[in-house]
Amino acid sequence: MAKEVLTNEIDQEVEVAPVISNDENEQKDASVLETESATETTEVKPKPKRAPKKVTEKEVAIAEQVTEESKQEEEEIASESDEETSNENHEKSKSKKNKKMKEKEKKKKVAKKKEKAKDKKKEKAKKAKLKAQAKKKAKAKKAKDKAKAKKIAKNKARRSKAKKNKKK
């Protein structure tokens, strides 16, 4: 994660020091030493003024505010990322649950389709069986009727023959 540090731009001053190479630095030090020895005898160097306490306290307070703000922002970023990850985990678990539910629903639908197809097959088989039975009964009835008609015809023929024989 990238850390972002926001700075307070109010009342900030930056001291800019020129970049000096080592050679130049040594030369200046040598010349300063020479001039110091010469000035020590004749002049006393003025001491640099001390910064007033209020200014330093303000700077310290500003620096503390900046650090506190940066810490708060880091905490907020961390909490937001935690929330995002927890939301993602929650969404992942929800999506997993949704997927499982969808799979279960699909399985139920497939099972229902199979059951319906099975019921249709059973119904078809039942109808075919009934049709076959009806056909068989019809055939048997037809054969019975045929046999009865044959018997009647036979009896009729016998009677007529007997009648003929009687007349003779």
mmCIF file with all atom_site columns, C-alpha atoms in Angstrom, residues 9-142:
data_model
loop_
_atom_site.group_PDB
_atom_site.id
_atom_site.type_symbol
_atom_site.label_atom_id
_atom_site.label_alt_id
_atom_site.label_comp_id
_atom_site.label_asym_id
_atom_site.label_entity_id
_atom_site.label_seq_id
_atom_site.pdbx_PDB_ins_code
_atom_site.Cartn_x
_atom_site.Cartn_y
_atom_site.Cartn_z
_atom_site.occupancy
_atom_site.B_iso_or_equiv
_atom_site.pdbx_formal_charge
_atom_site.auth_seq_id
_atom_site.auth_comp_id
_atom_site.auth_asym_id
_atom_site.auth_atom_id
_atom_site.pdbx_PDB_model_num
ATOM 1   C CA . GLU A 1 9   ? 0.825   24.319  4.043   1.00 0.00 ? 9   GLU A CA 1
ATOM 2   C CA . ILE A 1 10  ? 0.150   27.162  6.494   1.00 0.00 ? 10  ILE A CA 1
ATOM 3   C CA . ASP A 1 11  ? 3.172   29.118  7.788   1.00 0.00 ? 11  ASP A CA 1
ATOM 4   C CA . GLN A 1 12  ? 5.832   26.781  6.474   1.00 0.00 ? 12  GLN A CA 1
ATOM 5   C CA . GLU A 1 13  ? 9.192   28.133  5.499   1.00 0.00 ? 13  GLU A CA 1
ATOM 6   C CA . VAL A 1 14  ? 11.908  26.142  3.865   1.00 0.00 ? 14  VAL A CA 1
ATOM 7   C CA . GLU A 1 15  ? 15.579  26.996  4.173   1.00 0.00 ? 15  GLU A CA 1
ATOM 8   C CA . VAL A 1 16  ? 17.459  26.384  0.993   1.00 0.00 ? 16  VAL A CA 1
ATOM 9   C CA . ALA A 1 17  ? 21.178  25.738  1.306   1.00 0.00 ? 17  ALA A CA 1
ATOM 10  C CA . PRO A 1 18  ? 23.317  25.801  -1.801  1.00 0.00 ? 18  PRO A CA 1
ATOM 11  C CA . VAL A 1 19  ? 24.960  22.524  -2.720  1.00 0.00 ? 19  VAL A CA 1
ATOM 12  C CA . ILE A 1 20  ? 28.699  22.707  -2.190  1.00 0.00 ? 20  ILE A CA 1
ATOM 13  C CA . SER A 1 21  ? 31.202  20.104  -3.262  1.00 0.00 ? 21  SER A CA 1
ATOM 14  C CA . ASN A 1 22  ? 33.806  18.725  -0.853  1.00 0.00 ? 22  ASN A CA 1
ATOM 15  C CA . ASP A 1 23  ? 36.668  20.620  -2.530  1.00 0.00 ? 23  ASP A CA 1
ATOM 16  C CA . GLU A 1 24  ? 34.881  23.946  -2.216  1.00 0.00 ? 24  GLU A CA 1
ATOM 17  C CA . ASN A 1 25  ? 33.932  23.094  1.346   1.00 0.00 ? 25  ASN A CA 1
ATOM 18  C CA . GLU A 1 26  ? 37.569  22.439  2.305   1.00 0.00 ? 26  GLU A CA 1
ATOM 19  C CA . GLN A 1 27  ? 38.684  25.665  0.663   1.00 0.00 ? 27  GLN A CA 1
ATOM 20  C CA . LYS A 1 28  ? 36.045  27.653  2.520   1.00 0.00 ? 28  LYS A CA 1
ATOM 21  C CA . ASP A 1 29  ? 36.943  25.973  5.802   1.00 0.00 ? 29  ASP A CA 1
ATOM 22  C CA . ALA A 1 30  ? 40.596  26.875  5.268   1.00 0.00 ? 30  ALA A CA 1
ATOM 23  C CA . SER A 1 31  ? 39.733  30.470  4.406   1.00 0.00 ? 31  SER A CA 1
ATOM 24  C CA . VAL A 1 32  ? 37.339  30.691  7.361   1.00 0.00 ? 32  VAL A CA 1
ATOM 25  C CA . LEU A 1 33  ? 40.029  29.447  9.708   1.00 0.00 ? 33  LEU A CA 1
ATOM 26  C CA . GLU A 1 34  ? 42.424  32.059  8.416   1.00 0.00 ? 34  GLU A CA 1
ATOM 27  C CA . THR A 1 35  ? 39.866  34.834  8.722   1.00 0.00 ? 35  THR A CA 1
ATOM 28  C CA . GLU A 1 36  ? 38.802  33.624  12.168  1.00 0.00 ? 36  GLU A CA 1
ATOM 29  C CA . SER A 1 37  ? 42.303  33.823  13.482  1.00 0.00 ? 37  SER A CA 1
ATOM 30  C CA . ALA A 1 38  ? 42.578  37.324  12.079  1.00 0.00 ? 38  ALA A CA 1
ATOM 31  C CA . THR A 1 39  ? 39.186  38.436  13.378  1.00 0.00 ? 39  THR A CA 1
ATOM 32  C CA . GLU A 1 40  ? 39.653  36.924  16.824  1.00 0.00 ? 40  GLU A CA 1
ATOM 33  C CA . THR A 1 41  ? 42.271  39.394  17.657  1.00 0.00 ? 41  THR A CA 1
ATOM 34  C CA . THR A 1 42  ? 40.384  42.383  16.376  1.00 0.00 ? 42  THR A CA 1
ATOM 35  C CA . GLU A 1 43  ? 36.650  41.585  16.480  1.00 0.00 ? 43  GLU A CA 1
ATOM 36  C CA . VAL A 1 44  ? 34.295  39.434  18.494  1.00 0.00 ? 44  VAL A CA 1
ATOM 37  C CA . LYS A 1 45  ? 31.856  37.453  16.406  1.00 0.00 ? 45  LYS A CA 1
ATOM 38  C CA . PRO A 1 46  ? 28.216  38.254  17.039  1.00 0.00 ? 46  PRO A CA 1
ATOM 39  C CA . LYS A 1 47  ? 26.296  35.245  18.329  1.00 0.00 ? 47  LYS A CA 1
ATOM 40  C CA . PRO A 1 48  ? 23.383  34.069  16.232  1.00 0.00 ? 48  PRO A CA 1
ATOM 41  C CA . LYS A 1 49  ? 20.063  35.029  17.716  1.00 0.00 ? 49  LYS A CA 1
ATOM 42  C CA . ARG A 1 50  ? 18.016  32.355  19.294  1.00 0.00 ? 50  ARG A CA 1
ATOM 43  C CA . ALA A 1 51  ? 14.593  31.732  17.811  1.00 0.00 ? 51  ALA A CA 1
ATOM 44  C CA . PRO A 1 52  ? 11.800  32.784  20.126  1.00 0.00 ? 52  PRO A CA 1
ATOM 45  C CA . LYS A 1 53  ? 10.141  29.930  22.007  1.00 0.00 ? 53  LYS A CA 1
ATOM 46  C CA . LYS A 1 54  ? 6.704   30.694  20.665  1.00 0.00 ? 54  LYS A CA 1
ATOM 47  C CA . VAL A 1 55  ? 7.843   30.177  17.094  1.00 0.00 ? 55  VAL A CA 1
ATOM 48  C CA . THR A 1 56  ? 9.410   26.817  17.890  1.00 0.00 ? 56  THR A CA 1
ATOM 49  C CA . GLU A 1 57  ? 6.384   25.733  19.884  1.00 0.00 ? 57  GLU A CA 1
ATOM 50  C CA . LYS A 1 58  ? 4.178   26.630  16.923  1.00 0.00 ? 58  LYS A CA 1
ATOM 51  C CA . GLU A 1 59  ? 6.417   24.659  14.614  1.00 0.00 ? 59  GLU A CA 1
ATOM 52  C CA . VAL A 1 60  ? 6.359   21.720  17.018  1.00 0.00 ? 60  VAL A CA 1
ATOM 53  C CA . ALA A 1 61  ? 2.580   21.970  17.314  1.00 0.00 ? 61  ALA A CA 1
ATOM 54  C CA . ILE A 1 62  ? 2.244   22.105  13.512  1.00 0.00 ? 62  ILE A CA 1
ATOM 55  C CA . ALA A 1 63  ? 4.566   19.128  13.143  1.00 0.00 ? 63  ALA A CA 1
ATOM 56  C CA . GLU A 1 64  ? 2.558   17.204  15.751  1.00 0.00 ? 64  GLU A CA 1
ATOM 57  C CA . GLN A 1 65  ? -0.689  18.063  13.944  1.00 0.00 ? 65  GLN A CA 1
ATOM 58  C CA . VAL A 1 66  ? 0.785   16.905  10.666  1.00 0.00 ? 66  VAL A CA 1
ATOM 59  C CA . THR A 1 67  ? 1.939   13.624  12.208  1.00 0.00 ? 67  THR A CA 1
ATOM 60  C CA . GLU A 1 68  ? -1.419  13.127  13.938  1.00 0.00 ? 68  GLU A CA 1
ATOM 61  C CA . GLU A 1 69  ? -3.275  13.862  10.710  1.00 0.00 ? 69  GLU A CA 1
ATOM 62  C CA . SER A 1 70  ? -1.041  11.476  8.783   1.00 0.00 ? 70  SER A CA 1
ATOM 63  C CA . LYS A 1 71  ? -1.575  8.789   11.441  1.00 0.00 ? 71  LYS A CA 1
ATOM 64  C CA . GLN A 1 72  ? -5.337  9.356   11.315  1.00 0.00 ? 72  GLN A CA 1
ATOM 65  C CA . GLU A 1 73  ? -5.291  9.172   7.540   1.00 0.00 ? 73  GLU A CA 1
ATOM 66  C CA . GLU A 1 74  ? -3.230  5.989   7.659   1.00 0.00 ? 74  GLU A CA 1
ATOM 67  C CA . GLU A 1 75  ? -5.709  4.521   10.148  1.00 0.00 ? 75  GLU A CA 1
ATOM 68  C CA . GLU A 1 76  ? -8.607  5.608   7.942   1.00 0.00 ? 76  GLU A CA 1
ATOM 69  C CA . ILE A 1 77  ? -6.944  4.096   4.893   1.00 0.00 ? 77  ILE A CA 1
ATOM 70  C CA . ALA A 1 78  ? -6.255  0.901   6.841   1.00 0.00 ? 78  ALA A CA 1
ATOM 71  C CA . SER A 1 79  ? -9.819  0.775   8.159   1.00 0.00 ? 79  SER A CA 1
ATOM 72  C CA . GLU A 1 80  ? -11.187 1.454   4.666   1.00 0.00 ? 80  GLU A CA 1
ATOM 73  C CA . SER A 1 81  ? -9.022  -1.302  3.217   1.00 0.00 ? 81  SER A CA 1
ATOM 74  C CA . ASP A 1 82  ? -10.150 -3.617  6.040   1.00 0.00 ? 82  ASP A CA 1
ATOM 75  C CA . GLU A 1 83  ? -13.760 -2.692  5.301   1.00 0.00 ? 83  GLU A CA 1
ATOM 76  C CA . GLU A 1 84  ? -13.181 -3.266  1.599   1.00 0.00 ? 84  GLU A CA 1
ATOM 77  C CA . THR A 1 85  ? -11.592 -6.656  2.236   1.00 0.00 ? 85  THR A CA 1
ATOM 78  C CA . SER A 1 86  ? -14.340 -7.589  4.671   1.00 0.00 ? 86  SER A CA 1
ATOM 79  C CA . ASN A 1 87  ? -16.923 -6.387  2.136   1.00 0.00 ? 87  ASN A CA 1
ATOM 80  C CA . GLU A 1 88  ? -15.161 -8.375  -0.573  1.00 0.00 ? 88  GLU A CA 1
ATOM 81  C CA . ASN A 1 89  ? -15.080 -11.434 1.699   1.00 0.00 ? 89  ASN A CA 1
ATOM 82  C CA . HIS A 1 90  ? -18.734 -10.888 2.535   1.00 0.00 ? 90  HIS A CA 1
ATOM 83  C CA . GLU A 1 91  ? -19.542 -10.456 -1.146  1.00 0.00 ? 91  GLU A CA 1
ATOM 84  C CA . LYS A 1 92  ? -17.485 -13.546 -1.986  1.00 0.00 ? 92  LYS A CA 1
ATOM 85  C CA . SER A 1 93  ? -19.324 -15.566 0.636   1.00 0.00 ? 93  SER A CA 1
ATOM 86  C CA . LYS A 1 94  ? -22.609 -14.138 -0.656  1.00 0.00 ? 94  LYS A CA 1
ATOM 87  C CA . SER A 1 95  ? -21.621 -14.962 -4.221  1.00 0.00 ? 95  SER A CA 1
ATOM 88  C CA . LYS A 1 96  ? -20.612 -18.477 -3.118  1.00 0.00 ? 96  LYS A CA 1
ATOM 89  C CA . LYS A 1 97  ? -23.955 -18.869 -1.368  1.00 0.00 ? 97  LYS A CA 1
ATOM 90  C CA . ASN A 1 98  ? -25.728 -17.496 -4.432  1.00 0.00 ? 98  ASN A CA 1
ATOM 91  C CA . LYS A 1 99  ? -23.815 -19.893 -6.656  1.00 0.00 ? 99  LYS A CA 1
ATOM 92  C CA . LYS A 1 100 ? -24.700 -22.796 -4.379  1.00 0.00 ? 100 LYS A CA 1
ATOM 93  C CA . MET A 1 101 ? -28.339 -21.723 -4.341  1.00 0.00 ? 101 MET A CA 1
ATOM 94  C CA . LYS A 1 102 ? -28.348 -21.381 -8.128  1.00 0.00 ? 102 LYS A CA 1
ATOM 95  C CA . GLU A 1 103 ? -26.753 -24.815 -8.476  1.00 0.00 ? 103 GLU A CA 1
ATOM 96  C CA . LYS A 1 104 ? -29.347 -26.288 -6.117  1.00 0.00 ? 104 LYS A CA 1
ATOM 97  C CA . GLU A 1 105 ? -32.124 -24.592 -8.080  1.00 0.00 ? 105 GLU A CA 1
ATOM 98  C CA . LYS A 1 106 ? -30.674 -25.919 -11.334 1.00 0.00 ? 106 LYS A CA 1
ATOM 99  C CA . LYS A 1 107 ? -30.485 -29.407 -9.847  1.00 0.00 ? 107 LYS A CA 1
ATOM 100 C CA . LYS A 1 108 ? -34.068 -29.104 -8.663  1.00 0.00 ? 108 LYS A CA 1
ATOM 101 C CA . LYS A 1 109 ? -35.173 -27.954 -12.118 1.00 0.00 ? 109 LYS A CA 1
ATOM 102 C CA . VAL A 1 110 ? -33.286 -30.819 -13.754 1.00 0.00 ? 110 VAL A CA 1
ATOM 103 C CA . ALA A 1 111 ? -34.794 -33.266 -11.259 1.00 0.00 ? 111 ALA A CA 1
ATOM 104 C CA . LYS A 1 112 ? -38.278 -31.872 -11.977 1.00 0.00 ? 112 LYS A CA 1
ATOM 105 C CA . LYS A 1 113 ? -37.709 -32.180 -15.730 1.00 0.00 ? 113 LYS A CA 1
ATOM 106 C CA . LYS A 1 114 ? -36.510 -35.757 -15.299 1.00 0.00 ? 114 LYS A CA 1
ATOM 107 C CA . GLU A 1 115 ? -39.482 -36.541 -13.093 1.00 0.00 ? 115 GLU A CA 1
ATOM 108 C CA . LYS A 1 116 ? -41.883 -35.013 -15.610 1.00 0.00 ? 116 LYS A CA 1
ATOM 109 C CA . ALA A 1 117 ? -40.246 -36.983 -18.420 1.00 0.00 ? 117 ALA A CA 1
ATOM 110 C CA . LYS A 1 118 ? -40.481 -40.125 -16.301 1.00 0.00 ? 118 LYS A CA 1
ATOM 111 C CA . ASP A 1 119 ? -44.150 -39.436 -15.557 1.00 0.00 ? 119 ASP A CA 1
ATOM 112 C CA . LYS A 1 120 ? -44.813 -38.867 -19.279 1.00 0.00 ? 120 LYS A CA 1
ATOM 113 C CA . LYS A 1 121 ? -43.097 -42.161 -20.108 1.00 0.00 ? 121 LYS A CA 1
ATOM 114 C CA . LYS A 1 122 ? -45.132 -43.967 -17.459 1.00 0.00 ? 122 LYS A CA 1
ATOM 115 C CA . GLU A 1 123 ? -48.319 -42.362 -18.755 1.00 0.00 ? 123 GLU A CA 1
ATOM 116 C CA . LYS A 1 124 ? -47.456 -43.323 -22.331 1.00 0.00 ? 124 LYS A CA 1
ATOM 117 C CA . ALA A 1 125 ? -46.648 -46.875 -21.292 1.00 0.00 ? 125 ALA A CA 1
ATOM 118 C CA . LYS A 1 126 ? -49.891 -47.084 -19.344 1.00 0.00 ? 126 LYS A CA 1
ATOM 119 C CA . LYS A 1 127 ? -51.898 -45.846 -22.346 1.00 0.00 ? 127 LYS A CA 1
ATOM 120 C CA . ALA A 1 128 ? -50.094 -48.265 -24.653 1.00 0.00 ? 128 ALA A CA 1
ATOM 121 C CA . LYS A 1 129 ? -50.792 -51.129 -22.247 1.00 0.00 ? 129 LYS A CA 1
ATOM 122 C CA . LEU A 1 130 ? -54.479 -50.214 -22.009 1.00 0.00 ? 130 LEU A CA 1
ATOM 123 C CA . LYS A 1 131 ? -54.650 -49.923 -25.794 1.00 0.00 ? 131 LYS A CA 1
ATOM 124 C CA . ALA A 1 132 ? -53.014 -53.322 -26.184 1.00 0.00 ? 132 ALA A CA 1
ATOM 125 C CA . GLN A 1 133 ? -55.408 -54.827 -23.662 1.00 0.00 ? 133 GLN A CA 1
ATOM 126 C CA . ALA A 1 134 ? -58.393 -53.278 -25.450 1.00 0.00 ? 134 ALA A CA 1
ATOM 127 C CA . LYS A 1 135 ? -57.096 -54.617 -28.766 1.00 0.00 ? 135 LYS A CA 1
ATOM 128 C CA . LYS A 1 136 ? -56.653 -58.072 -27.257 1.00 0.00 ? 136 LYS A CA 1
ATOM 129 C CA . LYS A 1 137 ? -60.159 -58.019 -25.801 1.00 0.00 ? 137 LYS A CA 1
ATOM 130 C CA . ALA A 1 138 ? -61.586 -56.874 -29.117 1.00 0.00 ? 138 ALA A CA 1
ATOM 131 C CA . LYS A 1 139 ? -59.764 -59.672 -30.920 1.00 0.00 ? 139 LYS A CA 1
ATOM 132 C CA . ALA A 1 140 ? -60.936 -62.226 -28.377 1.00 0.00 ? 140 ALA A CA 1
ATOM 133 C CA . LYS A 1 141 ? -64.514 -60.964 -28.648 1.00 0.00 ? 141 LYS A CA 1
ATOM 134 C CA . LYS A 1 142 ? -64.331 -61.127 -32.418 1.00 0.00 ? 142 LYS A CA 1
#
